[in-house]
Amino acid sequence: MTTLLDDFRSNYSATQNEEMGLEDYLELCKREPAAYATASERMLAGIGEPELVDTRNDPRLARIFGNRVIRRYPAFGEFFGMEEVIEQIVAFFKHAAQGLEEKKQILYLLGPVGGGKSSIAERLKAVMEKRPIYAIKGSPVNESPLGLFAPERFGSVLEADYNIPRRYLNGIMSPWALKRLEEHGGDLSRFRVVRIQPSVLRQVAITKTEPGDENNQDISSLVGKVDIRQLEHLSQNDPDAYSYSGGLCLANQGLLEFVEMFKAPIKMLHPLLTATQEGNFKGTEGFSAIPFNGVIVAHSNESEWHSFRNNKNNEAFLDRIYIVKVPYCVRVSEEVKIYQKLLTNSSLAGAPCAPGTLEMMAQFSVLTRLKEPENSSIYSKMRVYDGETLKDVDPKAKTLQEYRDYAGTDEGMTGMSTRFAYKILSAVFNHDQTEIAANPVHLMYVLEQRLAREDLPDEMRRRSIEHVKGYLAPRYAELIGKEIQTAYLESYAEYGQNIFDRYVTFADCWIQEEDYRDPETGESFDRGSLNTELEKVEKPAGIANPKDFRNEIVNFVLRARANNNGRNPTWSSYEKLREVIEKKMFSNTEDLLPVISFNAKASADEKQKHQNFVARMVAKGYTEKQVRLLAEWYLRVHKSS
């Protein structure tokens, strides 16, 4: 405990204000450019250098990002599937830091509900807290000491003597500072400078503004207002009678987050125009403008943006907004990581979650967000977006770029939110009254129940239910069937490899029109016998053209042997043949029934096999209760089909 309290005390001390004279501050500027850095420069420094990832070294990433070198920023490491969004945000701050047009614009995050806009804004505020600012001591608006110097008169001197580029002298003196200057008789040395640590909690250089009621909200929430308690002994236009409590006042040299900006009355947004374009804004009283050299980050949903954009009276704003679209994640594997992050921060972190549960939820969410492709399956599109290659599975599947070109720029801006998915997962974990755990069967049930109750458009509800019944349920029946069957067979991999090697040998001899003699048994196979043996594998899988299939497999194996020291590849390496072998291995489901069912066992041998089966399923990540539920569900589905 002592160590914890000591650490807290030392951290607290490190964030306290440090005071210095104005001359000392200017000398500091000469040595450290960070002393006069803009808000955008400090944001960039806080974000840090990116990790460069050459996607050519990863086949999956290469397919997703087209072999490009992508940047990943540790500060945004938990924002999964948002590489392009983060790139655009960093580009905004980079250009603003260079003094380009972005420094005069509002960073506007546009996206659907629950898409991560608020989380990005919170992370930007956390990053802004990392770097200190330097302000005139006592200034109610955290104004930079450089604002005391008129650029036309002192710019060349500051640049020559203190290495401060002229472009940093774009601020003005606040009314408060002007009054102090008059009180000091023009003696600048009387001003003191403090190093301040921006703070969300203390509302120092970082603050948030939210829209209020249309009838009673005015610009004072942005620019402040007169403090009526001071009017007893000060005039109304005295800078000291003013309450600098507006968002623009508090966020000077830092960051102002404007929540749901376009829900605010248009009259409230006017101060943002001069604050961004001219670096200052007018208060509600009759004194000079107040400086603002911070960053404004706004966000809202598409409906507010469209209504604002379509109003011709708002054209002055449209040119001052840097739009970054924040769509939902459309990559299943990244969506799963989002769920894992959310669950980690809850009491469900240690609760059992059957394999495939989060993946199924992610697949459902992504399917609702994708635009239906032309002449292709939306399910194939989902897999291609996640970096899979489907050339051996779906000949109609297109490339990722073709899917994107057809979908347009708004894909991912509609569909089920991550927030909705998390609520579904919460219900799934708590569905069973006796066990806090999640599994795909309960997930499908909860999903169907929730979709029936949700206030959704008929077409969206129909499509969503179709995703569950037409894709998730059949694919999961296939997946859990393989899980159960592989747990049933102790030597599953060895068995599959034996079938694979034997099939390749027989197919090669059949193509070459040669007889085959088994070296172990001495049994001889002529071409007719070889064909019979090959058909035993092919018929359960419904191979329509055996001759072409055999040639294709043998050619694949011959190529693979060249890169594998003359050995056959693994039996699961070729998708088409893997499916064929699995159907051969598990064509007789009746063999499974006595072992996987939870009915009373007829013999001790069957009981032992059943216990071994359950143990192997538990080793795969299922609880015993889930094994029973999933096995019974699989048998029920298999019987009905």
XYZ file of N, CA and C in Angstrom, residues 392-494:
309
model
N -10.417 -21.959 -54.475
C -10.691 -23.394 -54.515
C -12.087 -23.736 -54.011
N -12.808 -22.732 -53.513
C -14.097 -22.991 -52.862
C -15.260 -22.392 -53.640
N -15.121 -21.124 -54.043
C -16.210 -20.426 -54.720
C -15.677 -19.746 -55.974
N -15.910 -20.346 -57.136
C -15.387 -19.743 -58.382
C -16.021 -18.398 -58.710
N -17.176 -18.091 -58.103
C -17.843 -16.817 -58.371
C -17.332 -15.689 -57.479
N -16.506 -16.029 -56.490
C -15.991 -15.010 -55.571
C -15.120 -14.011 -56.332
N -15.281 -12.735 -55.992
C -14.514 -11.674 -56.648
C -13.344 -11.257 -55.750
N -12.528 -10.361 -56.257
C -11.435 -9.836 -55.437
C -11.999 -8.801 -54.466
N -11.238 -8.516 -53.439
C -11.674 -7.546 -52.443
C -11.921 -6.186 -53.077
N -11.057 -5.784 -53.991
C -11.212 -4.476 -54.622
C -12.470 -4.405 -55.476
N -12.796 -5.506 -56.162
C -14.021 -5.528 -56.970
C -15.245 -5.376 -56.080
N -15.254 -6.061 -54.941
C -16.372 -5.936 -53.998
C -16.485 -4.491 -53.501
N -15.343 -3.893 -53.177
C -15.354 -2.525 -52.647
C -15.826 -1.518 -53.692
N -15.369 -1.682 -54.913
C -15.754 -0.750 -55.979
C -17.262 -0.775 -56.181
N -17.844 -1.964 -56.139
C -19.292 -2.077 -56.345
C -20.067 -1.522 -55.144
N -19.527 -1.734 -53.938
C -20.238 -1.329 -52.715
C -20.241 0.179 -52.523
N -19.221 0.868 -53.011
C -19.155 2.313 -52.819
C -18.528 2.688 -51.488
N -18.532 3.981 -51.200
C -17.805 4.498 -50.027
C -18.597 4.410 -48.732
N -19.891 4.097 -48.815
C -20.721 4.105 -47.602
C -20.892 2.730 -46.969
N -20.182 1.738 -47.475
C -20.328 0.403 -46.886
C -19.809 0.409 -45.448
N -20.544 -0.227 -44.563
C -20.169 -0.257 -43.152
C -20.801 0.854 -42.344
N -21.523 1.757 -43.008
C -22.158 2.870 -42.292
C -23.554 2.497 -41.791
N -24.016 1.304 -42.153
C -25.301 0.802 -41.651
C -25.106 -0.614 -41.151
N -26.144 -1.154 -40.516
C -26.062 -2.516 -39.984
C -26.149 -2.523 -38.472
N -25.930 -3.700 -37.899
C -26.004 -3.856 -36.450
C -24.724 -3.318 -35.809
N -24.892 -2.567 -34.742
C -23.740 -1.945 -34.083
C -23.011 -2.940 -33.184
N -21.787 -2.604 -32.848
C -21.018 -3.408 -31.903
C -21.691 -3.384 -30.536
N -22.338 -2.270 -30.222
C -23.067 -2.153 -28.958
C -24.205 -3.181 -28.900
N -24.925 -3.345 -30.026
C -26.004 -4.337 -30.108
C -25.429 -5.738 -29.915
N -24.304 -6.014 -30.586
C -23.682 -7.341 -30.478
C -23.262 -7.640 -29.042
N -22.739 -6.641 -28.357
C -22.289 -6.845 -26.974
C -23.466 -7.145 -26.057
N -24.606 -6.488 -26.306
C -25.803 -6.778 -25.509
C -26.291 -8.207 -25.769
N -26.184 -8.651 -27.023
C -26.564 -10.032 -27.348
C -25.653 -11.015 -26.614
N -24.339 -10.753 -26.655
C -23.388 -11.649 -25.975
C -23.649 -11.675 -24.472
N -23.988 -10.533 -23.890
C -24.300 -10.491 -22.460
C -25.477 -11.400 -22.142
N -26.517 -11.355 -23.000
C -27.690 -12.207 -22.791
C -27.339 -13.679 -22.977
N -26.440 -13.971 -23.918
C -26.046 -15.364 -24.174
C -25.302 -15.940 -22.971
N -24.369 -15.182 -22.419
C -23.608 -15.660 -21.251
C -24.536 -15.952 -20.071
N -25.625 -15.211 -19.968
C -26.539 -15.373 -18.833
C -27.810 -16.134 -19.195
N -27.804 -16.793 -20.358
C -29.013 -17.491 -20.815
C -29.333 -18.706 -19.946
N -28.302 -19.470 -19.624
C -28.486 -20.659 -18.780
C -28.453 -20.229 -17.320
N -29.491 -20.584 -16.579
C -29.584 -20.152 -15.178
C -28.564 -20.844 -14.274
N -28.031 -21.968 -14.724
C -27.134 -22.747 -13.852
C -25.658 -22.605 -14.217
N -25.355 -22.009 -15.370
C -23.960 -21.894 -15.806
C -23.775 -20.601 -16.585
N -22.905 -19.726 -16.082
C -22.590 -18.494 -16.824
C -21.543 -18.840 -17.866
N -22.010 -19.031 -19.079
C -21.142 -19.450 -20.180
C -21.858 -19.136 -21.485
N -21.114 -19.138 -22.573
C -21.693 -18.815 -23.880
C -21.368 -19.908 -24.879
N -22.314 -20.181 -25.766
C -22.085 -21.141 -26.837
C -22.916 -20.732 -28.049
N -22.548 -21.183 -29.242
C -23.240 -20.742 -30.466
C -24.717 -21.121 -30.537
N -25.120 -22.250 -29.946
C -26.528 -22.649 -30.010
C -27.393 -21.649 -29.248
N -26.975 -21.284 -28.038
C -27.705 -20.264 -27.283
C -27.638 -18.916 -27.996
N -26.522 -18.642 -28.638
C -26.381 -17.376 -29.367
C -27.424 -17.274 -30.473
N -27.592 -18.345 -31.245
C -28.581 -18.316 -32.331
C -29.992 -18.151 -31.784
N -30.269 -18.793 -30.663
C -31.598 -18.675 -30.056
C -31.844 -17.233 -29.586
N -30.880 -16.679 -28.856
C -31.035 -15.310 -28.338
C -31.152 -14.309 -29.493
N -30.356 -14.525 -30.548
C -30.404 -13.634 -31.702
C -31.797 -13.625 -32.340
N -32.358 -14.813 -32.562
C -33.679 -14.892 -33.186
C -34.736 -14.231 -32.313
N -34.653 -14.461 -31.006
C -35.624 -13.855 -30.090
C -35.509 -12.331 -30.099
N -34.269 -11.823 -30.067
C -34.061 -10.388 -30.022
C -34.484 -9.727 -31.340
N -34.187 -10.368 -32.455
C -34.562 -9.812 -33.754
C -36.076 -9.729 -33.900
N -36.770 -10.689 -33.306
C -38.231 -10.672 -33.371
C -38.802 -9.513 -32.556
N -38.084 -9.116 -31.482
C -38.584 -8.053 -30.599
C -38.130 -6.665 -31.027
N -36.975 -6.572 -31.699
C -36.410 -5.265 -32.042
C -37.311 -4.515 -33.025
N -37.308 -3.210 -32.903
C -38.076 -2.362 -33.809
C -37.236 -2.100 -35.057
N -37.228 -3.079 -35.963
C -36.410 -2.995 -37.169
C -37.306 -2.885 -38.397
N -36.808 -2.268 -39.464
C -37.546 -2.301 -40.735
C -37.744 -3.751 -41.179
N -38.858 -4.033 -41.813
C -39.190 -5.418 -42.185
C -38.097 -6.067 -43.021
N -37.558 -5.313 -43.980
C -36.535 -5.882 -44.859
C -35.268 -6.220 -44.069
N -34.884 -5.350 -43.158
C -33.687 -5.597 -42.348
C -33.897 -6.805 -41.434
N -35.091 -6.923 -40.847
C -35.375 -8.071 -39.988
C -35.335 -9.365 -40.803
N -35.930 -9.316 -42.001
C -35.954 -10.517 -42.847
C -34.532 -10.952 -43.207
N -33.717 -9.988 -43.623
C -32.340 -10.316 -43.994
C -31.552 -10.843 -42.805
N -31.760 -10.241 -41.637
C -31.013 -10.644 -40.442
C -31.363 -12.080 -40.043
N -32.654 -12.401 -40.060
C -33.071 -13.764 -39.716
C -32.567 -14.755 -40.758
N -32.535 -14.304 -42.009
C -32.012 -15.160 -43.077
C -30.532 -15.460 -42.857
N -29.784 -14.480 -42.370
C -28.366 -14.710 -42.076
C -28.215 -15.798 -41.012
N -29.084 -15.755 -40.000
C -28.989 -16.742 -38.912
C -29.371 -18.129 -39.409
N -30.533 -18.214 -40.071
C -31.048 -19.533 -40.473
C -30.419 -20.053 -41.761
N -30.063 -19.120 -42.660
C -29.547 -19.560 -43.951
C -28.048 -19.737 -44.003
N -27.336 -19.117 -43.067
C -25.873 -19.224 -43.102
C -25.291 -19.708 -41.781
N -25.572 -18.996 -40.701
C -24.917 -19.315 -39.428
C -25.270 -20.712 -38.941
N -26.568 -21.063 -38.948
C -26.987 -22.375 -38.431
C -26.416 -23.531 -39.264
N -26.579 -23.519 -40.613
C -26.020 -24.629 -41.395
C -24.502 -24.727 -41.300
N -23.811 -23.561 -41.340
C -22.343 -23.601 -41.263
C -21.894 -24.088 -39.891
N -22.634 -23.692 -38.859
C -22.217 -24.155 -37.536
C -22.497 -25.639 -37.371
N -23.595 -26.137 -37.936
C -23.877 -27.576 -37.875
C -22.734 -28.354 -38.515
N -22.219 -27.806 -39.627
C -21.083 -28.442 -40.300
C -19.828 -28.373 -39.436
N -19.613 -27.195 -38.819
C -18.409 -27.002 -38.005
C -18.426 -27.862 -36.746
N -19.564 -27.842 -36.019
C -19.620 -28.624 -34.775
C -19.623 -30.117 -35.091
N -20.159 -30.455 -36.283
C -20.102 -31.854 -36.704
C -18.668 -32.327 -36.831
N -17.822 -31.474 -37.430
C -16.403 -31.836 -37.571
C -15.718 -31.892 -36.206
N -16.077 -30.937 -35.322
C -15.502 -30.940 -33.978
C -15.821 -32.250 -33.261
N -17.097 -32.633 -33.335
C -17.542 -33.860 -32.661
C -16.879 -35.073 -33.294
N -16.826 -35.082 -34.618
C -16.267 -36.239 -35.311
C -14.767 -36.379 -35.068
N -14.066 -35.235 -35.038
C -12.628 -35.320 -34.768
C -12.361 -35.729 -33.325
N -13.239 -35.329 -32.418
C -13.095 -35.774 -31.029
C -13.434 -37.255 -30.901
N -14.320 -37.731 -31.783
C -14.692 -39.160 -31.785
C -13.519 -40.015 -32.223
N -12.795 -39.524 -33.220
C -11.649 -40.282 -33.724
C -10.377 -39.850 -33.014
N -9.784 -40.735 -32.232
C -8.555 -40.382 -31.509
C -7.417 -40.075 -32.476
N -7.297 -40.879 -33.540
C -6.184 -40.690 -34.478
C -6.691 -40.047 -35.766
N -7.459 -38.971 -35.587
C -8.118 -38.286 -36.707
C -7.120 -37.864 -37.790
N -6.075 -37.140 -37.399
C -5.117 -36.612 -38.377
C -4.398 -37.742 -39.117
N -4.008 -38.771 -38.367
C -3.287 -39.895 -38.988
C -4.196 -40.641 -39.967
